[in-house]
Short mmCIF file of N, CA and C in Angstrom, two decimals:
data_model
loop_
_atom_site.label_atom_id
_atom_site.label_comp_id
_atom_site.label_asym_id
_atom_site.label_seq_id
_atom_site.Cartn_x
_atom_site.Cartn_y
_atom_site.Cartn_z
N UNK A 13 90.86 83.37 66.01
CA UNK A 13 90.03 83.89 64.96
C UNK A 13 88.67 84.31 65.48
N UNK A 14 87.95 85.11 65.06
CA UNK A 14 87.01 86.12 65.16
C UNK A 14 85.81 85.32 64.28
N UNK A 15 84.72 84.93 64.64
CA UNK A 15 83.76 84.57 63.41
C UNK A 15 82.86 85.62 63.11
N UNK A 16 82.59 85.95 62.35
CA UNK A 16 81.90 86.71 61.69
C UNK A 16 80.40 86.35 61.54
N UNK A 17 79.48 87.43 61.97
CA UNK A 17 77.79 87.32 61.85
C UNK A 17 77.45 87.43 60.82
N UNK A 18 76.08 86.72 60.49
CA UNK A 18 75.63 86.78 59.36
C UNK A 18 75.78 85.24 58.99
N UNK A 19 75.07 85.02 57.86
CA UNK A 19 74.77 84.24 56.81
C UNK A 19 75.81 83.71 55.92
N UNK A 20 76.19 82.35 55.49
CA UNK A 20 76.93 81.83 54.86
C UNK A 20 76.26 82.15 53.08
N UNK A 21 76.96 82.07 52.43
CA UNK A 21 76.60 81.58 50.72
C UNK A 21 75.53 80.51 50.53
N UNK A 22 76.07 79.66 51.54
CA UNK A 22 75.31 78.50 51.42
C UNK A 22 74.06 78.54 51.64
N UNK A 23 74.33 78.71 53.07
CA UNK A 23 72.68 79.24 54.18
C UNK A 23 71.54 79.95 53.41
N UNK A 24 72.30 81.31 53.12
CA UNK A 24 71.41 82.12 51.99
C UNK A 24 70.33 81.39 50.59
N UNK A 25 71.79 80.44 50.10
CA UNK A 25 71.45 79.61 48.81
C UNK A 25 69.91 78.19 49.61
N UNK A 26 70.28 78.12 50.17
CA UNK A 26 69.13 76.96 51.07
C UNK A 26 67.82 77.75 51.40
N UNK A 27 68.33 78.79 52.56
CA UNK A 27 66.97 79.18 52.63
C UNK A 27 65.83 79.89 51.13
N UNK A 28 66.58 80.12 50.14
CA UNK A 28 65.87 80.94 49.42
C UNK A 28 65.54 79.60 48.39
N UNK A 29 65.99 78.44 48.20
CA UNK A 29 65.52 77.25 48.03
C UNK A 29 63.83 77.18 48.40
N UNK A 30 63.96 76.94 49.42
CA UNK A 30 62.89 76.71 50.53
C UNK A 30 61.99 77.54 50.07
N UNK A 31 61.85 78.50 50.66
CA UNK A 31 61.18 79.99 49.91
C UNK A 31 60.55 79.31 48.98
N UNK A 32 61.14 79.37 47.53
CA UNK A 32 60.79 79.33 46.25
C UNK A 32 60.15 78.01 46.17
N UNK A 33 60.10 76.96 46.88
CA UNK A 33 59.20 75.59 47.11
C UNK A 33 57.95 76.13 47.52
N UNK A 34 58.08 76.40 48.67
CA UNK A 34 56.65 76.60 49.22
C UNK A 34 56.10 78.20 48.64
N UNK A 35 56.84 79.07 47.91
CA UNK A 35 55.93 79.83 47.22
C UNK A 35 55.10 79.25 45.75
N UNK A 36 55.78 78.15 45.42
CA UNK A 36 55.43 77.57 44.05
C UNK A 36 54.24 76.31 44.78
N UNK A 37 54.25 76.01 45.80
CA UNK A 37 53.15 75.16 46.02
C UNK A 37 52.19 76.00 46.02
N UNK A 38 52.18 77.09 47.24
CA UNK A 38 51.35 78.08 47.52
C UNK A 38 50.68 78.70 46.34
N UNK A 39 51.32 78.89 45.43
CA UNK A 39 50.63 79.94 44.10
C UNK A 39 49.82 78.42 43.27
N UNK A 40 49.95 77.14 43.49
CA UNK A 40 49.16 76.42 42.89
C UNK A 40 48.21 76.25 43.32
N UNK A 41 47.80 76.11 44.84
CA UNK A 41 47.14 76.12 45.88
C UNK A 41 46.14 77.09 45.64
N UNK A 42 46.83 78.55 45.64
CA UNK A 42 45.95 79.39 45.32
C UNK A 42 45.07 79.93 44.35
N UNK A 43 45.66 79.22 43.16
CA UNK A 43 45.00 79.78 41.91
C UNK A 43 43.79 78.29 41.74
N UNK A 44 43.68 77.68 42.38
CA UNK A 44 42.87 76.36 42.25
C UNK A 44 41.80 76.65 43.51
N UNK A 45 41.53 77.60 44.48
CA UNK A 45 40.73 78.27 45.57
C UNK A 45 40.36 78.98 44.55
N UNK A 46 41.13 79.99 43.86
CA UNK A 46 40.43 81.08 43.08
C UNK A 46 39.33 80.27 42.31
N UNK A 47 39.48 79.54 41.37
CA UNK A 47 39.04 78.59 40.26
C UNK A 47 37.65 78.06 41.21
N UNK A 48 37.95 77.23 42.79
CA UNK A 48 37.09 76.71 42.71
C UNK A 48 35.60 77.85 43.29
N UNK A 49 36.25 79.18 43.61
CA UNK A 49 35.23 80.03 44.14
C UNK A 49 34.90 80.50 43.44
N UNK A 50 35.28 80.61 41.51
CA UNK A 50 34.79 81.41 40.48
C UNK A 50 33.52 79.92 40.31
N UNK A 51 33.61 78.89 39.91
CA UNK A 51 32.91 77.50 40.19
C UNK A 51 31.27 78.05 41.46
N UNK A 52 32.16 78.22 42.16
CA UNK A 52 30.94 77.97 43.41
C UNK A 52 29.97 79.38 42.77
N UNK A 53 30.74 80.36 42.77
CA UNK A 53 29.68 81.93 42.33
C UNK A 53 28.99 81.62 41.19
N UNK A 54 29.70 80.84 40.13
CA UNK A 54 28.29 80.57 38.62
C UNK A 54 27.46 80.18 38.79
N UNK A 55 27.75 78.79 39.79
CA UNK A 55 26.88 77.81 40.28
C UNK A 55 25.83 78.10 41.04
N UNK A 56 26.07 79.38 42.02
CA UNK A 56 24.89 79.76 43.05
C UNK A 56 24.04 80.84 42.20
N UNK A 57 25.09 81.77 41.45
CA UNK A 57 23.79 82.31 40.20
C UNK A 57 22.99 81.75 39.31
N UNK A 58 22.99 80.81 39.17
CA UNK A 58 21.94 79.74 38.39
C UNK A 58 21.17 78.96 39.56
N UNK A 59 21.67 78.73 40.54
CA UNK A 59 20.64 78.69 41.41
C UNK A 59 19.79 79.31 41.77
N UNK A 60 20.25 80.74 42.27
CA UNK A 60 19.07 81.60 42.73
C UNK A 60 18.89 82.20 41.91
N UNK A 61 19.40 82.36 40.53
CA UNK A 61 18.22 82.87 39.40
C UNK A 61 17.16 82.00 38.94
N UNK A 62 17.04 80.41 39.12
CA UNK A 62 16.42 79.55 39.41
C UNK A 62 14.87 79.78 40.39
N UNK A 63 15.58 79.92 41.24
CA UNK A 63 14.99 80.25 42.83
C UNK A 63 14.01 81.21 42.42
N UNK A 64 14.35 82.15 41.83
CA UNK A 64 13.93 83.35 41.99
C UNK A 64 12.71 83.39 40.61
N UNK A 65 13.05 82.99 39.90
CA UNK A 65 12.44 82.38 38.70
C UNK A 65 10.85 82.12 39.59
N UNK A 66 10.81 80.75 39.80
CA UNK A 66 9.95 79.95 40.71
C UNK A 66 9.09 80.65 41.76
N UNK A 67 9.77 81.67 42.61
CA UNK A 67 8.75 82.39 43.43
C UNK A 67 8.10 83.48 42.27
N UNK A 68 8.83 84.18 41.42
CA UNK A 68 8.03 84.93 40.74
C UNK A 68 7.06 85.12 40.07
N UNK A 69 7.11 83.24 39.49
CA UNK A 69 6.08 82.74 39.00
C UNK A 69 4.46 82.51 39.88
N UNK A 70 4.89 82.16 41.44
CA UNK A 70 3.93 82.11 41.84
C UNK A 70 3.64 83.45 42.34
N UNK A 71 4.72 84.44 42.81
CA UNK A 71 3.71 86.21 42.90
C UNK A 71 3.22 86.80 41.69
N UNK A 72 3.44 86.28 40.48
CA UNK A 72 2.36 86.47 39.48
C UNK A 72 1.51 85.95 39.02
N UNK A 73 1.42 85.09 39.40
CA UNK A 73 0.25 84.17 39.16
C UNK A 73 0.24 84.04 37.32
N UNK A 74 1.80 83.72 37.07
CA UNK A 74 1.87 83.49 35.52
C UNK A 74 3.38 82.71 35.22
N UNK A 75 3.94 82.09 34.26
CA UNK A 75 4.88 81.59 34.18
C UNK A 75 5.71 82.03 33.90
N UNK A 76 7.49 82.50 34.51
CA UNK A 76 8.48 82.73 34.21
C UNK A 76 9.30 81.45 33.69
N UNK A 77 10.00 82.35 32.89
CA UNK A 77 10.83 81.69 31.66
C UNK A 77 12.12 81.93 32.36
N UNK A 78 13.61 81.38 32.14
CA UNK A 78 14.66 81.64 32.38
C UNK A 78 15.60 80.99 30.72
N UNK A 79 16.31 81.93 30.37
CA UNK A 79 16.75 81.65 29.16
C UNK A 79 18.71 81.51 29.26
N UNK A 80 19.08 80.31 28.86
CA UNK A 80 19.99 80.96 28.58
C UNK A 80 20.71 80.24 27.75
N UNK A 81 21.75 81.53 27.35
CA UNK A 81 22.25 81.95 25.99
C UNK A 81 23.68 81.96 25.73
N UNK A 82 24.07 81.73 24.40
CA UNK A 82 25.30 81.24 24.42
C UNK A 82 26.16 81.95 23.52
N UNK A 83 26.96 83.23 23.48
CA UNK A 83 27.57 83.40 22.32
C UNK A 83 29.58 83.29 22.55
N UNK A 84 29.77 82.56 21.41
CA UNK A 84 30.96 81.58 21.68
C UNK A 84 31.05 81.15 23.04
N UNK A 85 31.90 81.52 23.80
CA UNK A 85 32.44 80.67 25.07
C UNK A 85 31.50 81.52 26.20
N UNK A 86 30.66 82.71 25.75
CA UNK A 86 30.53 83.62 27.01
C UNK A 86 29.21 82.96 27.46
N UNK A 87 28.30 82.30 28.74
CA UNK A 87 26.62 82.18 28.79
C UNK A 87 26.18 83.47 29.40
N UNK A 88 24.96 83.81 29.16
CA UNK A 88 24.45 84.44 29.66
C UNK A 88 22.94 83.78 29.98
N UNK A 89 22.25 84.61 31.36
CA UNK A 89 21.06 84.05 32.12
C UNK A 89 19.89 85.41 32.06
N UNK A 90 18.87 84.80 31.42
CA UNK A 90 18.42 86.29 31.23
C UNK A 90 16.54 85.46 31.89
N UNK A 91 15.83 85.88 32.32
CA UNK A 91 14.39 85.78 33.09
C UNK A 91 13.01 86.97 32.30
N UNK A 92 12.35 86.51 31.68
CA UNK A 92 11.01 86.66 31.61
C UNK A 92 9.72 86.28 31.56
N UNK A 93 8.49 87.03 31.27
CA UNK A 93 7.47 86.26 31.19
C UNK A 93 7.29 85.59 29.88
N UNK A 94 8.06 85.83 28.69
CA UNK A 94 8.43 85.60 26.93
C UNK A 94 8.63 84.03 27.32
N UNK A 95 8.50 83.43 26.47
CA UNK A 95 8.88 82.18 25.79
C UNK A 95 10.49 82.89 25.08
N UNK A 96 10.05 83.35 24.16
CA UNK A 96 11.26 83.97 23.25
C UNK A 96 12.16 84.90 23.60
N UNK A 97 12.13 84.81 25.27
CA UNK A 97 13.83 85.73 25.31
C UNK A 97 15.07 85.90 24.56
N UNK A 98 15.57 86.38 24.17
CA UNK A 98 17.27 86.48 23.76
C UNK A 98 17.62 87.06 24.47
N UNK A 99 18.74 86.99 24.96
CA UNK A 99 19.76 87.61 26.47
C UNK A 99 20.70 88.68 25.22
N UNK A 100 20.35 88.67 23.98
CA UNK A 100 21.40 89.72 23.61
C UNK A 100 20.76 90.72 22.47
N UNK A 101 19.47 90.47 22.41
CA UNK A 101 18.42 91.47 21.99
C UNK A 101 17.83 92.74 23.09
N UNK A 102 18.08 93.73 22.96
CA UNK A 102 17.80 95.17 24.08
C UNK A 102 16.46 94.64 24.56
N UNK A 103 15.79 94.59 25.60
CA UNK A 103 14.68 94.67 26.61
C UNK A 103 14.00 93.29 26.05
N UNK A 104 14.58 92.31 25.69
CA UNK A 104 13.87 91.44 25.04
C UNK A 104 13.31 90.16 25.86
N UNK A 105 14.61 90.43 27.41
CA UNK A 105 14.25 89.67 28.19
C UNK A 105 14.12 90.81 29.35
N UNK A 106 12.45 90.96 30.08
CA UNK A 106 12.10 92.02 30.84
C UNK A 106 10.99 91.20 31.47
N UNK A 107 11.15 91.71 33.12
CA UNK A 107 10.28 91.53 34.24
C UNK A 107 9.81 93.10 34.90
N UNK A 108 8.61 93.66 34.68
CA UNK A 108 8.18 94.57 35.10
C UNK A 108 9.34 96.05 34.16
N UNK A 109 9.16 95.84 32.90
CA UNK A 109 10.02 96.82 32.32
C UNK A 109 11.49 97.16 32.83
N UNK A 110 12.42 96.00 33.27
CA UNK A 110 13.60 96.06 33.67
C UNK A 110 14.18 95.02 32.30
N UNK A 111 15.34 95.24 32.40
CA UNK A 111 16.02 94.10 31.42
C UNK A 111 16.49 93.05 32.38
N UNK A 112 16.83 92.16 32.33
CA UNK A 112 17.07 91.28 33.19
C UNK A 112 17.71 90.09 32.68
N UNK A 113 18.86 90.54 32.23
CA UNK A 113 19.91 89.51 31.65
C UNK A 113 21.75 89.62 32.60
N UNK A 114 21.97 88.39 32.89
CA UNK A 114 23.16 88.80 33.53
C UNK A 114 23.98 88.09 32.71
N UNK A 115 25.67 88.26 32.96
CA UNK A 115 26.75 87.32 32.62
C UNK A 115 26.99 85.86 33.48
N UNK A 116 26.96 84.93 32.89
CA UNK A 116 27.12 83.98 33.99
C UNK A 116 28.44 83.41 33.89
N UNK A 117 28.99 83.16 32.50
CA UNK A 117 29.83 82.36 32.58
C UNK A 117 31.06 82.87 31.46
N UNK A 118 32.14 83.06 31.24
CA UNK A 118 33.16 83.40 30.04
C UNK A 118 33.76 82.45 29.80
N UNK A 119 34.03 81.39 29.93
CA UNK A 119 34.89 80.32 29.24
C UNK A 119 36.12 80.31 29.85
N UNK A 120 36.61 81.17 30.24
CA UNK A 120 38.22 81.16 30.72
C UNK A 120 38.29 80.12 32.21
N UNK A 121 37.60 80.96 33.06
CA UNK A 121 37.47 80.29 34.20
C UNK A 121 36.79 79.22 35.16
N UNK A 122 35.37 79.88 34.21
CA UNK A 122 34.03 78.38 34.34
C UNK A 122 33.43 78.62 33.11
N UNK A 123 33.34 77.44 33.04
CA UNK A 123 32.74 76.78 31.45
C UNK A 123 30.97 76.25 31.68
N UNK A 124 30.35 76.49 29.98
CA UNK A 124 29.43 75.03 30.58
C UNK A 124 29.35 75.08 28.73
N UNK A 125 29.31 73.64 28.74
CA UNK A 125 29.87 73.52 27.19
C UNK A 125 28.25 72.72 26.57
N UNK A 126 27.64 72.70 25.66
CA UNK A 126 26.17 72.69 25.32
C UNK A 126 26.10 71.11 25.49
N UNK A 127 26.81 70.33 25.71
CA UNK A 127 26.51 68.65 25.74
C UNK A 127 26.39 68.84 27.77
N UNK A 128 26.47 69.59 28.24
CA UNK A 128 26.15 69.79 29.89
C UNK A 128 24.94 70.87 29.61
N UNK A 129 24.38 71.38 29.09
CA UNK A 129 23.08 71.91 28.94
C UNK A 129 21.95 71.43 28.95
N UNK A 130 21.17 70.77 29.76
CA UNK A 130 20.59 69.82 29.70
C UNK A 130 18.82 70.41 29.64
N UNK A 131 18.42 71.60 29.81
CA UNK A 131 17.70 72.26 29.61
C UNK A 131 16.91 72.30 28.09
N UNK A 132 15.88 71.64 28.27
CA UNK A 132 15.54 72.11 26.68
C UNK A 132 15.05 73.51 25.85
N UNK A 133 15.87 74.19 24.90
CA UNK A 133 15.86 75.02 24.02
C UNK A 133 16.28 75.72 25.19
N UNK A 134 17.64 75.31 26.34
CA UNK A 134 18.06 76.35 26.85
C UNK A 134 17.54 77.15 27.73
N UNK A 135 16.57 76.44 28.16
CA UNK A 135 15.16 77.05 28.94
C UNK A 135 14.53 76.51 29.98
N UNK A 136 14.74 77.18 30.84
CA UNK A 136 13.55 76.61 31.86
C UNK A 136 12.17 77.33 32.51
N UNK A 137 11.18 76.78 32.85
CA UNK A 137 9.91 77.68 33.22
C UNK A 137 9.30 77.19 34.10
N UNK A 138 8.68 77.82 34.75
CA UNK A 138 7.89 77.89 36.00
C UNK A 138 6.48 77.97 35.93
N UNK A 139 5.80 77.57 36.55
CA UNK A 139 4.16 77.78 36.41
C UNK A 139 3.84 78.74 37.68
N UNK A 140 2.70 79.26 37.92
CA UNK A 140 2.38 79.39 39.30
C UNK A 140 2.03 78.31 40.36
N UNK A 141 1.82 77.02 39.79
CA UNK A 141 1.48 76.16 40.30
C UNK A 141 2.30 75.08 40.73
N UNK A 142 2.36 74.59 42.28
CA UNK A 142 3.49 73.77 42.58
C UNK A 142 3.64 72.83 41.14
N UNK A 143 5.02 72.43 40.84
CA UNK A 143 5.10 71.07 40.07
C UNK A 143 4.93 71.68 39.03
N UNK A 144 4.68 72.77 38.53
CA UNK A 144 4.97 72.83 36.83
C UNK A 144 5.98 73.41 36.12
N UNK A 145 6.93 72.82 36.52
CA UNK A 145 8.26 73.85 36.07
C UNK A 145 8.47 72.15 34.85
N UNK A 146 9.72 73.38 34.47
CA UNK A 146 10.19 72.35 32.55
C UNK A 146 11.77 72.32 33.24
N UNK A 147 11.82 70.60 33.60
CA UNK A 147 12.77 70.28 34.51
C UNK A 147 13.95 70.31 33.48
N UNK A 148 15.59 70.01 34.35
CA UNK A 148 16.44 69.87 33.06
C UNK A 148 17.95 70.41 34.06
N UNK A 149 18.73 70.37 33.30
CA UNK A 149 20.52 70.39 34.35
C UNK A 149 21.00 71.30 33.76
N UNK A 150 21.85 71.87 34.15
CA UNK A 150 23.26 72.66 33.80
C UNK A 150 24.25 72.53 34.77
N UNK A 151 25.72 71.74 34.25
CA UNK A 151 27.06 71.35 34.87
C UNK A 151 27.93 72.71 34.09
N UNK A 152 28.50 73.01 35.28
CA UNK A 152 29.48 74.23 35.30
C UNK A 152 30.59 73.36 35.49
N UNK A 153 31.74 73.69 35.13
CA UNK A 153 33.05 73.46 35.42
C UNK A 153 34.38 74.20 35.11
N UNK A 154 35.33 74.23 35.74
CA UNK A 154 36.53 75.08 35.31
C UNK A 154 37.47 74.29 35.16
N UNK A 155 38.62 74.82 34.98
CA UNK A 155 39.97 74.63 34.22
C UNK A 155 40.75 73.40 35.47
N UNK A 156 40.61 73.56 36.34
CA UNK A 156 41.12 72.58 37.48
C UNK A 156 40.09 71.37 37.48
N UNK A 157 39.20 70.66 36.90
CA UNK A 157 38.42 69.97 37.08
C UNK A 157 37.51 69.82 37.65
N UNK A 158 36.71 70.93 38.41
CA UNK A 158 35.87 70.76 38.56
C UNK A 158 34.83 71.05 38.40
N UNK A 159 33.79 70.36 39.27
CA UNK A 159 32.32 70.60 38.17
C UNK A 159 31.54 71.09 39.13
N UNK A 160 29.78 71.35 39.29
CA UNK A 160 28.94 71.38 40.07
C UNK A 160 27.79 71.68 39.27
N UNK A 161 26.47 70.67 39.29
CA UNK A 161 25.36 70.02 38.39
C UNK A 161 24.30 71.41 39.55
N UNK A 162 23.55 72.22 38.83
CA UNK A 162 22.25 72.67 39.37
C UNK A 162 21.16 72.08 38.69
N UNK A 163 20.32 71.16 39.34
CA UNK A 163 19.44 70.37 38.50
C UNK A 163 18.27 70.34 39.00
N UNK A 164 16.87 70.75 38.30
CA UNK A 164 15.79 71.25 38.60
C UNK A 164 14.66 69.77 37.80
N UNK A 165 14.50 69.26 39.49
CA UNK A 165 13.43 67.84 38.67
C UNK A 165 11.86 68.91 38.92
N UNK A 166 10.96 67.62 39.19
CA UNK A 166 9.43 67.85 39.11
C UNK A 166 9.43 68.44 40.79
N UNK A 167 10.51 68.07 41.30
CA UNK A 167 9.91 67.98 43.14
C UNK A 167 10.74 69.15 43.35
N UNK A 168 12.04 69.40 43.47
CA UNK A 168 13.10 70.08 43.75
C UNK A 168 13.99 70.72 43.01
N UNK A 169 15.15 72.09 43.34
CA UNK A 169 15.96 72.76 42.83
C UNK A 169 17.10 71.97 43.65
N UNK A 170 17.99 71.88 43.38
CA UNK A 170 19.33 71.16 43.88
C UNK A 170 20.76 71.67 43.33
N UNK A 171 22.01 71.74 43.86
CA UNK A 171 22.98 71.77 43.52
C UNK A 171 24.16 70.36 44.08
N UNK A 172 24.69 70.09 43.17
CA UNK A 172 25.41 68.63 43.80
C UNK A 172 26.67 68.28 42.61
N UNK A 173 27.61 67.60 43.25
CA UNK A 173 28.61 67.64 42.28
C UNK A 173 29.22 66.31 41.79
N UNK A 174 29.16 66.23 40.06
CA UNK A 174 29.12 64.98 39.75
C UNK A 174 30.47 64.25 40.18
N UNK A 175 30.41 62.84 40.33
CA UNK A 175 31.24 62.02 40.27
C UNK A 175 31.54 61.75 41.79
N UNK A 176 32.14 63.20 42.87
CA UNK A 176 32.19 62.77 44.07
C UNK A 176 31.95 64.12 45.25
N UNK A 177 31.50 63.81 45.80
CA UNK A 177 31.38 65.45 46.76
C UNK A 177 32.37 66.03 46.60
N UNK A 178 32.15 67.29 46.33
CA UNK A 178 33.25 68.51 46.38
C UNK A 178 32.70 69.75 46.52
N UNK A 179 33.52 70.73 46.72
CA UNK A 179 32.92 71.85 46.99
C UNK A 179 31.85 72.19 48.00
N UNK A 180 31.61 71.32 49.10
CA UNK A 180 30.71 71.47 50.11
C UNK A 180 29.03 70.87 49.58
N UNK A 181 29.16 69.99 48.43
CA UNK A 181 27.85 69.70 47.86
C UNK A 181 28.05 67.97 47.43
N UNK A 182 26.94 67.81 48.08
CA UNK A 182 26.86 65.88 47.97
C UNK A 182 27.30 65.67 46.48
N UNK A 183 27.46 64.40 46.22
CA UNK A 183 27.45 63.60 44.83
C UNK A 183 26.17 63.79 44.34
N UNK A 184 26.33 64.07 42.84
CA UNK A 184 25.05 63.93 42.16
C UNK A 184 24.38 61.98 41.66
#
């Protein structure tokens, strides 16, 4: 008898087993990288809109405001010299006649739900003067569990993540 090349029923049926394991780990794997890099990008835009906040205050030698705003699940981060920004009123939040409101957050992928708002009236401000900022937290988190706290005391801007290091950022 002659054997014949190629692949059994079986062989076929096994390897494509296999396959379909490690493509179903892989696609969990991956959509939880996606999640935690949509996490890390909210998180560093509230930082350096933070950041940026703080030096502006001292190249103007006046206090920036950073506002932000909540309509249903979407936040938005909007920066002026106003007390009374709204991030969804036209030019209402403006630095040098620009508008200056971004999207930070939609609900689907990273959240920050108003009991993690720790900011009062949603707000934070800057003086020109070291030490006078209006301290206060905001915890981001997504659908895979995790979180990451940007929290602005009297001394420092910080990012750190509650409960246990993750994401490349100490415990808060």
């Amino acid at each position: 008898m002659q054997k014949g090349e190629g692949f059994t029923l079986v062989e076929l049926m096994i390897g494509l087993a296999l396959i379909s394991i490690v493509l179903a780990i892989s696609a969990a794997s991956y959509q939880t990288l996606v999640a935690n890099q949509a996490l890390s990008h909210a998180t560093n835009q509230v930082y350096y809109t933070l950041q940026l906040a703080k030096t502006e205050a001292i190249k103007r030698n006046k206090k920036v405001y950073v506002h932000f705003c909540q309509q249903l699940a979407n936040w938005y981060v909007g920066m002026s010299e106003e007390s009374g920004c709204d991030c969804f009123t036209v030019n209402s939040c403006q630095l040098d006649g620009v508008d200056n409101v971004q999207h930070l957050v939609d609900g689907e992928q990273v959240m920050i739900s108003q009991a993690n708002m720790k900011f009062v009236d949603d707000q934070a401000s800057y003086g020109a003067l070291r030490f006078t900022v209006k301290t206060g937290s905001v915890t981001l988190t997504n659908q895979h569990q995790g979180a990451l706290s940007v929290i602005q005391s009297a001394m420092r801007l910080r990012v750190c993540s509650p409960g246990k290091a993750a994401l490349g950022h100490k415990k808060c």
